Tab-separated table of N, CA, C and O in Angstrom:
chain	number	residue	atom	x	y	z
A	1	UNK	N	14.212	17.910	-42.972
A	1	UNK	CA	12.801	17.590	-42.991
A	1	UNK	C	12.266	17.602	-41.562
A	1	UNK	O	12.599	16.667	-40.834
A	2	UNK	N	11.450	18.590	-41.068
A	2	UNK	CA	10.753	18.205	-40.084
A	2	UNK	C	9.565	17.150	-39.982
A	2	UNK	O	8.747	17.054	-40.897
A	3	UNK	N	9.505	16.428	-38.932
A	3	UNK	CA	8.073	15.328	-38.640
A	3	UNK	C	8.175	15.757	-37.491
A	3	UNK	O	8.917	16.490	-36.837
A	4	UNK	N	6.795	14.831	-37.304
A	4	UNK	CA	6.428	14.766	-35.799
A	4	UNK	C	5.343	13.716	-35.686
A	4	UNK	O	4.436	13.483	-36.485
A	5	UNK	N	5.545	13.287	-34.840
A	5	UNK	CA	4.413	12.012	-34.449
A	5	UNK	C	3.743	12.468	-32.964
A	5	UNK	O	4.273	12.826	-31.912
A	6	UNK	N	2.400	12.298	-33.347
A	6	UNK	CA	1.203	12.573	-32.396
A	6	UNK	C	0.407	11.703	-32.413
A	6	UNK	O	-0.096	11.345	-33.478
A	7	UNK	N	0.137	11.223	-31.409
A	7	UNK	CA	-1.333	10.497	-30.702
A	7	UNK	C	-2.066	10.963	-29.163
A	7	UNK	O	-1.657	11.677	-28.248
A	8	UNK	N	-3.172	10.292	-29.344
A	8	UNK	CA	-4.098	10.484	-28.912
A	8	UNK	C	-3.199	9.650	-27.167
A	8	UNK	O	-2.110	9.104	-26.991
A	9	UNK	N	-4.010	9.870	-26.524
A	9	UNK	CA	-3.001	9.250	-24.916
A	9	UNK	C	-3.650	7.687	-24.756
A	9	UNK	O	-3.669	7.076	-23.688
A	10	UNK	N	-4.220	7.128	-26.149
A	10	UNK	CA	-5.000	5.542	-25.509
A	10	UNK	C	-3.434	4.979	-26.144
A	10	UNK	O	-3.116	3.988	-25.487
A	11	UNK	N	-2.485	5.270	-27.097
A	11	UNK	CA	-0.921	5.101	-26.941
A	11	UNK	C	-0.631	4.867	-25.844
A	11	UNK	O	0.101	3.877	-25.840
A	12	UNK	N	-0.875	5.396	-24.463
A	12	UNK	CA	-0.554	5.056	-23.336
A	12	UNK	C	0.847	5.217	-23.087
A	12	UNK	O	1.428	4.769	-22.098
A	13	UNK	N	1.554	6.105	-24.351
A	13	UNK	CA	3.089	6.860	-24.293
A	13	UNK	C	2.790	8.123	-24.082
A	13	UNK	O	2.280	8.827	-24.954
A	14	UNK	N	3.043	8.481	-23.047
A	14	UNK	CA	3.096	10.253	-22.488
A	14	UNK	C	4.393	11.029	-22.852
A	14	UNK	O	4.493	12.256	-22.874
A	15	UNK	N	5.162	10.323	-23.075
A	15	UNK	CA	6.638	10.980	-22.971
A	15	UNK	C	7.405	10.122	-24.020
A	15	UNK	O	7.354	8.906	-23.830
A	16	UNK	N	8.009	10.502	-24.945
A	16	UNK	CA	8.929	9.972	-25.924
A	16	UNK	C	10.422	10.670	-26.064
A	16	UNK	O	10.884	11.146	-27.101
A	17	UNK	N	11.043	10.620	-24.815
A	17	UNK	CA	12.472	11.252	-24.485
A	17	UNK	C	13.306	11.576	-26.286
A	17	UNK	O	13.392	10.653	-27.096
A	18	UNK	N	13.671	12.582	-26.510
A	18	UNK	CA	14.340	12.324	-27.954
A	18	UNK	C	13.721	12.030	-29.031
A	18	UNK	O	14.077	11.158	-29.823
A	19	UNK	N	12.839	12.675	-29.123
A	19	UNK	CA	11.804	12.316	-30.457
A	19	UNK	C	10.766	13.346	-30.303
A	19	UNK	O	10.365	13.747	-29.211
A	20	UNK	N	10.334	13.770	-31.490
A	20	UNK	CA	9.538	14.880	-31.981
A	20	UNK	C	8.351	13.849	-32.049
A	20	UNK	O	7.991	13.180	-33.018
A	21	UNK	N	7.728	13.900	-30.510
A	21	UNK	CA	6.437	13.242	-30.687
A	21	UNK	C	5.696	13.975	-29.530
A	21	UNK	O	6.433	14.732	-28.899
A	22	UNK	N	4.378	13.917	-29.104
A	22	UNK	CA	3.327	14.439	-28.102
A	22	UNK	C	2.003	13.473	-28.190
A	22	UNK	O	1.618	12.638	-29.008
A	23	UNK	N	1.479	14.001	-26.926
A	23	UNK	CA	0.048	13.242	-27.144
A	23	UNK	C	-1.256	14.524	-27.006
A	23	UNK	O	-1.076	15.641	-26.522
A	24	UNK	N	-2.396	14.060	-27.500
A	24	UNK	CA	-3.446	15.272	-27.699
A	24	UNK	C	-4.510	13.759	-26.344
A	24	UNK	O	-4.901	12.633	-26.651
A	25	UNK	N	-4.614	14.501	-24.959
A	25	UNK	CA	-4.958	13.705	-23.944
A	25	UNK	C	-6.227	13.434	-24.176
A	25	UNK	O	-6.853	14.465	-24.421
A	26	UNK	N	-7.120	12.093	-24.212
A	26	UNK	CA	-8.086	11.758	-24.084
A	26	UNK	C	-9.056	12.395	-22.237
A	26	UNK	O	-8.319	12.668	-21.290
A	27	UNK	N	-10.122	12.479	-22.119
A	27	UNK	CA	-10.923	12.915	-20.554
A	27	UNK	C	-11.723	12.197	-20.378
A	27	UNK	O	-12.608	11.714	-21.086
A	28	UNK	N	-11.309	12.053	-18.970
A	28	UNK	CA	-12.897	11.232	-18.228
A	28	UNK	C	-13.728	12.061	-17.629
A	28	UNK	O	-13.264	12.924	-16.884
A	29	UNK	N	-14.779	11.980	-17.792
A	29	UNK	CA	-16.025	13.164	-17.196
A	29	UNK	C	-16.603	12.236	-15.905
A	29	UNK	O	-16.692	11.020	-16.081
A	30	UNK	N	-17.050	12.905	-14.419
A	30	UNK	CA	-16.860	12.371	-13.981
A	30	UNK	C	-18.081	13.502	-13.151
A	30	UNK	O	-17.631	14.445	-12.499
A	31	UNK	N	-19.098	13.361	-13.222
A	31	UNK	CA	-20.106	14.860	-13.228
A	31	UNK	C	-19.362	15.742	-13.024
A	31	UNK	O	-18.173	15.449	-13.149
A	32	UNK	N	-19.580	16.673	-12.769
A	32	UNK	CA	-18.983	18.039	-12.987
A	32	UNK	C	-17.435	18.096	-12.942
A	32	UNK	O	-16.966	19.220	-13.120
A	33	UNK	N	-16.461	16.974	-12.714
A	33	UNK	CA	-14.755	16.907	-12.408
A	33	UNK	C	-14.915	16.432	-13.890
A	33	UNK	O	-15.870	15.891	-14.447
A	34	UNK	N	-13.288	16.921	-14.503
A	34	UNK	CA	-12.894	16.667	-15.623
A	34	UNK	C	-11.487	15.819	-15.588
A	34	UNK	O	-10.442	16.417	-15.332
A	35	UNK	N	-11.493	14.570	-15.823
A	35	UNK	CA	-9.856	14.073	-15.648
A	35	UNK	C	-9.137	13.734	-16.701
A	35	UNK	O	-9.204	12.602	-17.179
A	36	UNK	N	-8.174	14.912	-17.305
A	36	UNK	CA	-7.280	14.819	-18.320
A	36	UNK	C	-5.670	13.369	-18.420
A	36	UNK	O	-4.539	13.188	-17.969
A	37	UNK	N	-6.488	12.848	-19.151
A	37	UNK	CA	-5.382	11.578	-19.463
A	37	UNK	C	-4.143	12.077	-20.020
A	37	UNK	O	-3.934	11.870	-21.215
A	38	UNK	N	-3.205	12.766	-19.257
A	38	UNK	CA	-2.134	13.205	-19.298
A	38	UNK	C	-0.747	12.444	-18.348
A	38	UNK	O	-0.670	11.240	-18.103
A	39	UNK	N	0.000	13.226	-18.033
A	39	UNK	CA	1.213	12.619	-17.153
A	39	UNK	C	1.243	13.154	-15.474
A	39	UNK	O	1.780	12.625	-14.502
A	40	UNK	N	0.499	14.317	-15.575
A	40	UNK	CA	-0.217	14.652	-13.786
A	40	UNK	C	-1.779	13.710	-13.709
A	40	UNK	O	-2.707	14.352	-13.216
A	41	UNK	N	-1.896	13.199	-13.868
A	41	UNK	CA	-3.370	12.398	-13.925
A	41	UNK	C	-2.950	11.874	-12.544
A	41	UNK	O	-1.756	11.776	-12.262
A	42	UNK	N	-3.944	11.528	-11.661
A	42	UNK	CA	-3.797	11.104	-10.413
A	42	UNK	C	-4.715	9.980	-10.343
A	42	UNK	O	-5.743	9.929	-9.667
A	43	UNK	N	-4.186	8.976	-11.200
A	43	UNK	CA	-5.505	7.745	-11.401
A	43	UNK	C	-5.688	7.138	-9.853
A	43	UNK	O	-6.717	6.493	-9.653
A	44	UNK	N	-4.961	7.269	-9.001
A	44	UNK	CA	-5.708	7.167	-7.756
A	44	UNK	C	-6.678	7.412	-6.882
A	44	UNK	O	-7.270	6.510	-6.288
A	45	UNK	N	-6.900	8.544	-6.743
A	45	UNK	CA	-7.614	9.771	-6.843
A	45	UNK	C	-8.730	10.109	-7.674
A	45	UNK	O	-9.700	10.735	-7.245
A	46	UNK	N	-8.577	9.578	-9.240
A	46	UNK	CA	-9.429	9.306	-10.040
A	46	UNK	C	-10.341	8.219	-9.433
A	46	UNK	O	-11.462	8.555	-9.051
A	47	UNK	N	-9.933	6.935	-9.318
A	47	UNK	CA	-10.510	5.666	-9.175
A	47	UNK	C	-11.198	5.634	-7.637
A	47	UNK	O	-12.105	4.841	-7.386
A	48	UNK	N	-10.609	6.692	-6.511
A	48	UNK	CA	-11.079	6.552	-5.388
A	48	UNK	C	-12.272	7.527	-5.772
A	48	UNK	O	-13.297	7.043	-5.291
A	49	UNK	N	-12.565	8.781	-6.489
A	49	UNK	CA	-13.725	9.295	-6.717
A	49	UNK	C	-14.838	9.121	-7.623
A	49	UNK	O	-15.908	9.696	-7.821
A	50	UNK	N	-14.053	7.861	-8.238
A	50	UNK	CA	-15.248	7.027	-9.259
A	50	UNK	C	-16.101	5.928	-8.320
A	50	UNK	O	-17.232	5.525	-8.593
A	51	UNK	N	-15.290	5.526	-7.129
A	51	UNK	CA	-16.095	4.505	-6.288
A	51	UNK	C	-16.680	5.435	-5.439
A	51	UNK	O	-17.872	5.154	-5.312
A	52	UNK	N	-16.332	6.524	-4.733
A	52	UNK	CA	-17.566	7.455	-4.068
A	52	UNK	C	-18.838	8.157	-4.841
A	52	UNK	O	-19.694	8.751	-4.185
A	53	UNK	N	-18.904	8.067	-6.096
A	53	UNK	CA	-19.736	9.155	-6.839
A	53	UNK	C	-20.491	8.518	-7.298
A	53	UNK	O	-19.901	7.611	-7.883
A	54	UNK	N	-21.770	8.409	-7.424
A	54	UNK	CA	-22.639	7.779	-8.231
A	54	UNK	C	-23.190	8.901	-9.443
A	54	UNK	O	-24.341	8.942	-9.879
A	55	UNK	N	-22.037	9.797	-9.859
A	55	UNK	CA	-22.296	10.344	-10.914
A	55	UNK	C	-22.358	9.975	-12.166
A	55	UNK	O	-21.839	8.879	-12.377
A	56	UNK	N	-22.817	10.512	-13.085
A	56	UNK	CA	-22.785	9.745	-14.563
A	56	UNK	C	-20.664	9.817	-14.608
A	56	UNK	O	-19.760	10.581	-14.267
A	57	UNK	N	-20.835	8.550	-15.223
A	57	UNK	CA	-18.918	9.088	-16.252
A	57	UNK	C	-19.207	8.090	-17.120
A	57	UNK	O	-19.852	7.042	-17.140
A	58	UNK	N	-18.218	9.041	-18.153
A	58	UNK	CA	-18.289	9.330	-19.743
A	58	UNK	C	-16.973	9.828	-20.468
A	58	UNK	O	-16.843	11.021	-20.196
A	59	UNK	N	-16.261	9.523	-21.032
A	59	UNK	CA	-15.137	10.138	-22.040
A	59	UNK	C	-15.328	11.463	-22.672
A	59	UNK	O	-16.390	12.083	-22.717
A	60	UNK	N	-14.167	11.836	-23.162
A	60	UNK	CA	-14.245	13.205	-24.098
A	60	UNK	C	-12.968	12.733	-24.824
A	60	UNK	O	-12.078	12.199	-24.162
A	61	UNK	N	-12.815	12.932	-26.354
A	61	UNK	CA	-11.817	12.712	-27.395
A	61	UNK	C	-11.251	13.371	-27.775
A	61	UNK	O	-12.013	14.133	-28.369
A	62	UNK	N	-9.790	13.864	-27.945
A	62	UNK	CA	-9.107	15.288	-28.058
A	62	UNK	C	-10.284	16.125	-29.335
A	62	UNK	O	-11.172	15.525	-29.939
A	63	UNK	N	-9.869	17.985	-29.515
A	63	UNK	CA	-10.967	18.509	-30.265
A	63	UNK	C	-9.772	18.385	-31.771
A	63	UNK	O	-8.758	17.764	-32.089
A	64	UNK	N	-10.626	19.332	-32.293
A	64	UNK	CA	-9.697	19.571	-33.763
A	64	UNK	C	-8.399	20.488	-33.091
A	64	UNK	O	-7.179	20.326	-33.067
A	65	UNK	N	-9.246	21.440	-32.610
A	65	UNK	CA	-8.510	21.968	-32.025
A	65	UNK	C	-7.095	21.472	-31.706
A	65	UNK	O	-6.076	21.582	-32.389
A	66	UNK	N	-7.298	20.812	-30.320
A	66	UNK	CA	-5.759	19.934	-29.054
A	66	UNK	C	-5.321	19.424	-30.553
A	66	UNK	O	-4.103	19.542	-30.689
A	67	UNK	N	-5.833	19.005	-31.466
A	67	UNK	CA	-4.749	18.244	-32.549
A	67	UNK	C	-3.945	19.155	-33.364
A	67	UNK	O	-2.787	18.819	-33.611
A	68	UNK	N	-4.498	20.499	-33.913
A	68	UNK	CA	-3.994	21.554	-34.431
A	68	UNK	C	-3.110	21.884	-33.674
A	68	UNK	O	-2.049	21.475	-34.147
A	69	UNK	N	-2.954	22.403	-32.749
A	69	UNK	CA	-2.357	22.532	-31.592
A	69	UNK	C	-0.576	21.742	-31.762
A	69	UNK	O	0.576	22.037	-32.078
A	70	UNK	N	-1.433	20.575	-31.286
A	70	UNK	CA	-0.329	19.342	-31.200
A	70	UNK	C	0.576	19.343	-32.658
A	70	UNK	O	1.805	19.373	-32.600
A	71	UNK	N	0.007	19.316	-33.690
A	71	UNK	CA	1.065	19.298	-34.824
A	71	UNK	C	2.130	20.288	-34.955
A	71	UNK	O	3.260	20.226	-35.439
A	72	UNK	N	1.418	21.278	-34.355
A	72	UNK	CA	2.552	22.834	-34.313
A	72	UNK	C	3.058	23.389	-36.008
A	72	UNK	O	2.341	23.820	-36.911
A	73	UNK	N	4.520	23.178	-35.980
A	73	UNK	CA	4.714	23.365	-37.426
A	73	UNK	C	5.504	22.650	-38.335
A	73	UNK	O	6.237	23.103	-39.214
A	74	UNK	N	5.273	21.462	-38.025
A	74	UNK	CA	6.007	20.407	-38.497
A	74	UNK	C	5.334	20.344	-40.053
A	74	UNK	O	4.234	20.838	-40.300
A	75	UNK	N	6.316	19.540	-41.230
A	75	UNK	CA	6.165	19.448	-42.311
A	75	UNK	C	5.236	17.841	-42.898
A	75	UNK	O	4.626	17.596	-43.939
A	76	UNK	N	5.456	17.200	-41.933
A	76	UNK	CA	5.265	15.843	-41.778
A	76	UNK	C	4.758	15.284	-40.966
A	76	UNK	O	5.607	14.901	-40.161
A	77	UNK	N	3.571	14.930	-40.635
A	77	UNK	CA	3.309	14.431	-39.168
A	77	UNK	C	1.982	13.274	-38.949
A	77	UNK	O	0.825	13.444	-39.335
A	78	UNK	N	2.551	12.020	-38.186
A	78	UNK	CA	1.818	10.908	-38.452
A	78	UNK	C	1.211	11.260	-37.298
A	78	UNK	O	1.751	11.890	-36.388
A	79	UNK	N	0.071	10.855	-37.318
A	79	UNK	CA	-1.088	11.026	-36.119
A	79	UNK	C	-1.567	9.843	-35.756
A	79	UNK	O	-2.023	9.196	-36.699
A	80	UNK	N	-1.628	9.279	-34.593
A	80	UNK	CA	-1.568	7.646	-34.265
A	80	UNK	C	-3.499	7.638	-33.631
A	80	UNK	O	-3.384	8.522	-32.782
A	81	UNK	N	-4.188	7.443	-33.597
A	81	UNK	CA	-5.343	7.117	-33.018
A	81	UNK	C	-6.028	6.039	-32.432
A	81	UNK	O	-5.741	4.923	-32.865
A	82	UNK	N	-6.704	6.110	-31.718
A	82	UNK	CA	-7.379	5.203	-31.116
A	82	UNK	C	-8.778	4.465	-32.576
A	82	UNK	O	-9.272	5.180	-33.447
A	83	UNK	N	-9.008	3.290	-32.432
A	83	UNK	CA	-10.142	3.047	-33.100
A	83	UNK	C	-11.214	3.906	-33.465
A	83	UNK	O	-12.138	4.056	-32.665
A	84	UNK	N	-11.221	4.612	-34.786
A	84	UNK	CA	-13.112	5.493	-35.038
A	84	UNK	C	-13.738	4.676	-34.723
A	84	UNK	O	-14.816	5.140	-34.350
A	85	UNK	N	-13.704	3.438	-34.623
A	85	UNK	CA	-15.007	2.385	-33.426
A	85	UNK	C	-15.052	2.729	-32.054
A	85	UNK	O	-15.906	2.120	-31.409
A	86	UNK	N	-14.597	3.264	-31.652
A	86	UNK	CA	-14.297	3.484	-30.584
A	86	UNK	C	-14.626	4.697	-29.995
A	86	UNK	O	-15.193	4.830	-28.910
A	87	UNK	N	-14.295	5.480	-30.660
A	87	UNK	CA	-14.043	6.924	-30.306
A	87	UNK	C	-13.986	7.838	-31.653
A	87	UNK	O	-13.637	7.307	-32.707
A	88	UNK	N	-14.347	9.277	-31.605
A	88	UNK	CA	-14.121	10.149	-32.494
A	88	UNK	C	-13.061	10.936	-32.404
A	88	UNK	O	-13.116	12.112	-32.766
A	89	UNK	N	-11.866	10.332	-31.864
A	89	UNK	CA	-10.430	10.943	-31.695
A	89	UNK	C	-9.893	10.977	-33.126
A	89	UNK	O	-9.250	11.964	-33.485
A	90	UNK	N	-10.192	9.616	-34.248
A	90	UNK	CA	-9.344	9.587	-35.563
A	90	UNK	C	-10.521	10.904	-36.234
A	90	UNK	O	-9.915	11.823	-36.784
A	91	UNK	N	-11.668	11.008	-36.226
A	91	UNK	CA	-12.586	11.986	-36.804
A	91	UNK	C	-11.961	13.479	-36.762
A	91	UNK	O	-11.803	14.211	-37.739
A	92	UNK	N	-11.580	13.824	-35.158
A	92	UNK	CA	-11.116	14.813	-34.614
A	92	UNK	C	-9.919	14.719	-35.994
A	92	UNK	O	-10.142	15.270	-37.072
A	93	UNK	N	-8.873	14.059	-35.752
A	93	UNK	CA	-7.934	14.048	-36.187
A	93	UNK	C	-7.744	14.510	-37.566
A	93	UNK	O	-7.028	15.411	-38.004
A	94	UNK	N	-8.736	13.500	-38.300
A	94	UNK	CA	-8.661	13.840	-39.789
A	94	UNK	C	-8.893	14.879	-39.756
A	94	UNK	O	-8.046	15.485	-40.413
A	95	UNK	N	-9.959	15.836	-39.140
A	95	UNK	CA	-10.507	17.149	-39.824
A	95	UNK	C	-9.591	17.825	-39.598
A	95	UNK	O	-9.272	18.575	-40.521
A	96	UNK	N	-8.672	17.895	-38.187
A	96	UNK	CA	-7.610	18.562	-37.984
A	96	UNK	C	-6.629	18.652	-39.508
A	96	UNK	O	-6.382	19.623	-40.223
A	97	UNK	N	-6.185	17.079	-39.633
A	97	UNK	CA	-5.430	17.228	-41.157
A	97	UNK	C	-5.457	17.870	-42.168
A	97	UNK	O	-4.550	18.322	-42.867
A	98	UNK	N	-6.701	17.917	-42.258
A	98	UNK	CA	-7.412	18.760	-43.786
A	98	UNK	C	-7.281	20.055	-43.721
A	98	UNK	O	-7.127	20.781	-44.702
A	99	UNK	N	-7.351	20.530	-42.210
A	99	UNK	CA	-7.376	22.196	-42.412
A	99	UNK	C	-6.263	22.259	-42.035
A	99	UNK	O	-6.029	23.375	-42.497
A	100	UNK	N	-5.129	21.905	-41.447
A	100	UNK	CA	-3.642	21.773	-41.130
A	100	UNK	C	-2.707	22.149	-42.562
A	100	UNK	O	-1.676	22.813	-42.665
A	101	UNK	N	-3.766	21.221	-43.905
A	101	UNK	CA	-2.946	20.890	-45.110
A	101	UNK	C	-3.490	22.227	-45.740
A	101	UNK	O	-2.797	22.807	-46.576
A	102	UNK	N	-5.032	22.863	-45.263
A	102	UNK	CA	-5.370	24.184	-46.043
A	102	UNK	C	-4.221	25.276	-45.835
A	102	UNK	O	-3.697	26.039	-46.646
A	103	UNK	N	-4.007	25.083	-44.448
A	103	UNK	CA	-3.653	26.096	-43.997
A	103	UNK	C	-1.679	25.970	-44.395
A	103	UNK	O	-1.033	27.016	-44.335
A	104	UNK	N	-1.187	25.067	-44.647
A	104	UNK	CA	0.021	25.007	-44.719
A	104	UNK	C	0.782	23.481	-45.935
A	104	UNK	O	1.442	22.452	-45.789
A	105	UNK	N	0.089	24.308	-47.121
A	105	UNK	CA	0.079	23.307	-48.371
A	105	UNK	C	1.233	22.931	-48.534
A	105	UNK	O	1.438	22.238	-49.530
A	106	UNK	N	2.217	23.201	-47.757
A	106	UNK	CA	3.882	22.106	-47.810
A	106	UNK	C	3.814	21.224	-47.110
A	106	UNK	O	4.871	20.637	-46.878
A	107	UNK	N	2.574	20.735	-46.468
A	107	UNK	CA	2.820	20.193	-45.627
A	107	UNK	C	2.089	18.661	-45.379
A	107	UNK	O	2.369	17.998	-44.381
């Protein structure tokens, strides 16, 4: 049986050594800079150009897409999310599911 477990990066697990898991990275918008909540993220760097910028910042929530993506071709796969109060990462997610399950009805 293949699985796989995916979440969104507010898990705040980037890396799951030995386990069929990934994350689909949440972004901080930051005017025109984009900072991907991944495992190269340079939250230093981040936080020193959030106190120089009086630009707007704002989030971005993985797409259907990064989640399609992320499941690959697994038979089974739990998708962990951040709050739909919160964010439209579980929204992303579900729709991902639905066409994941069109597209691969064993699954």
């Amino acid at each position: 049986m293949s699985f796989k477990i995916v979440s969104d990066s507010s898990s705040n697990i980037l890396d799951w050594s030995n386990k069929e898991y990934c994350t689909v990275p949440l972004k901080i918008l930051l005017g025109e800079d984009e900072y991907v909540d991944n495992k190269e993220l340079d939250v230093a760097n981040m936080l020193a150009a959030m106190s120089r910028s009086k630009a707007k910042c704002s989030t971005s929530c993985p797409n259907v897409f990064e989640w399609l993506e992320a499941f690959g071709d697994s038979k089974e796969i739990f998708a962990i999310t951040i709050t739909s109060h919160l964010s439209g990462s579980y929204s992303a997610a579900l729709q991902a599911s639905e066409e994941y399950v069109k597209e691969n009805p064993d699954a």
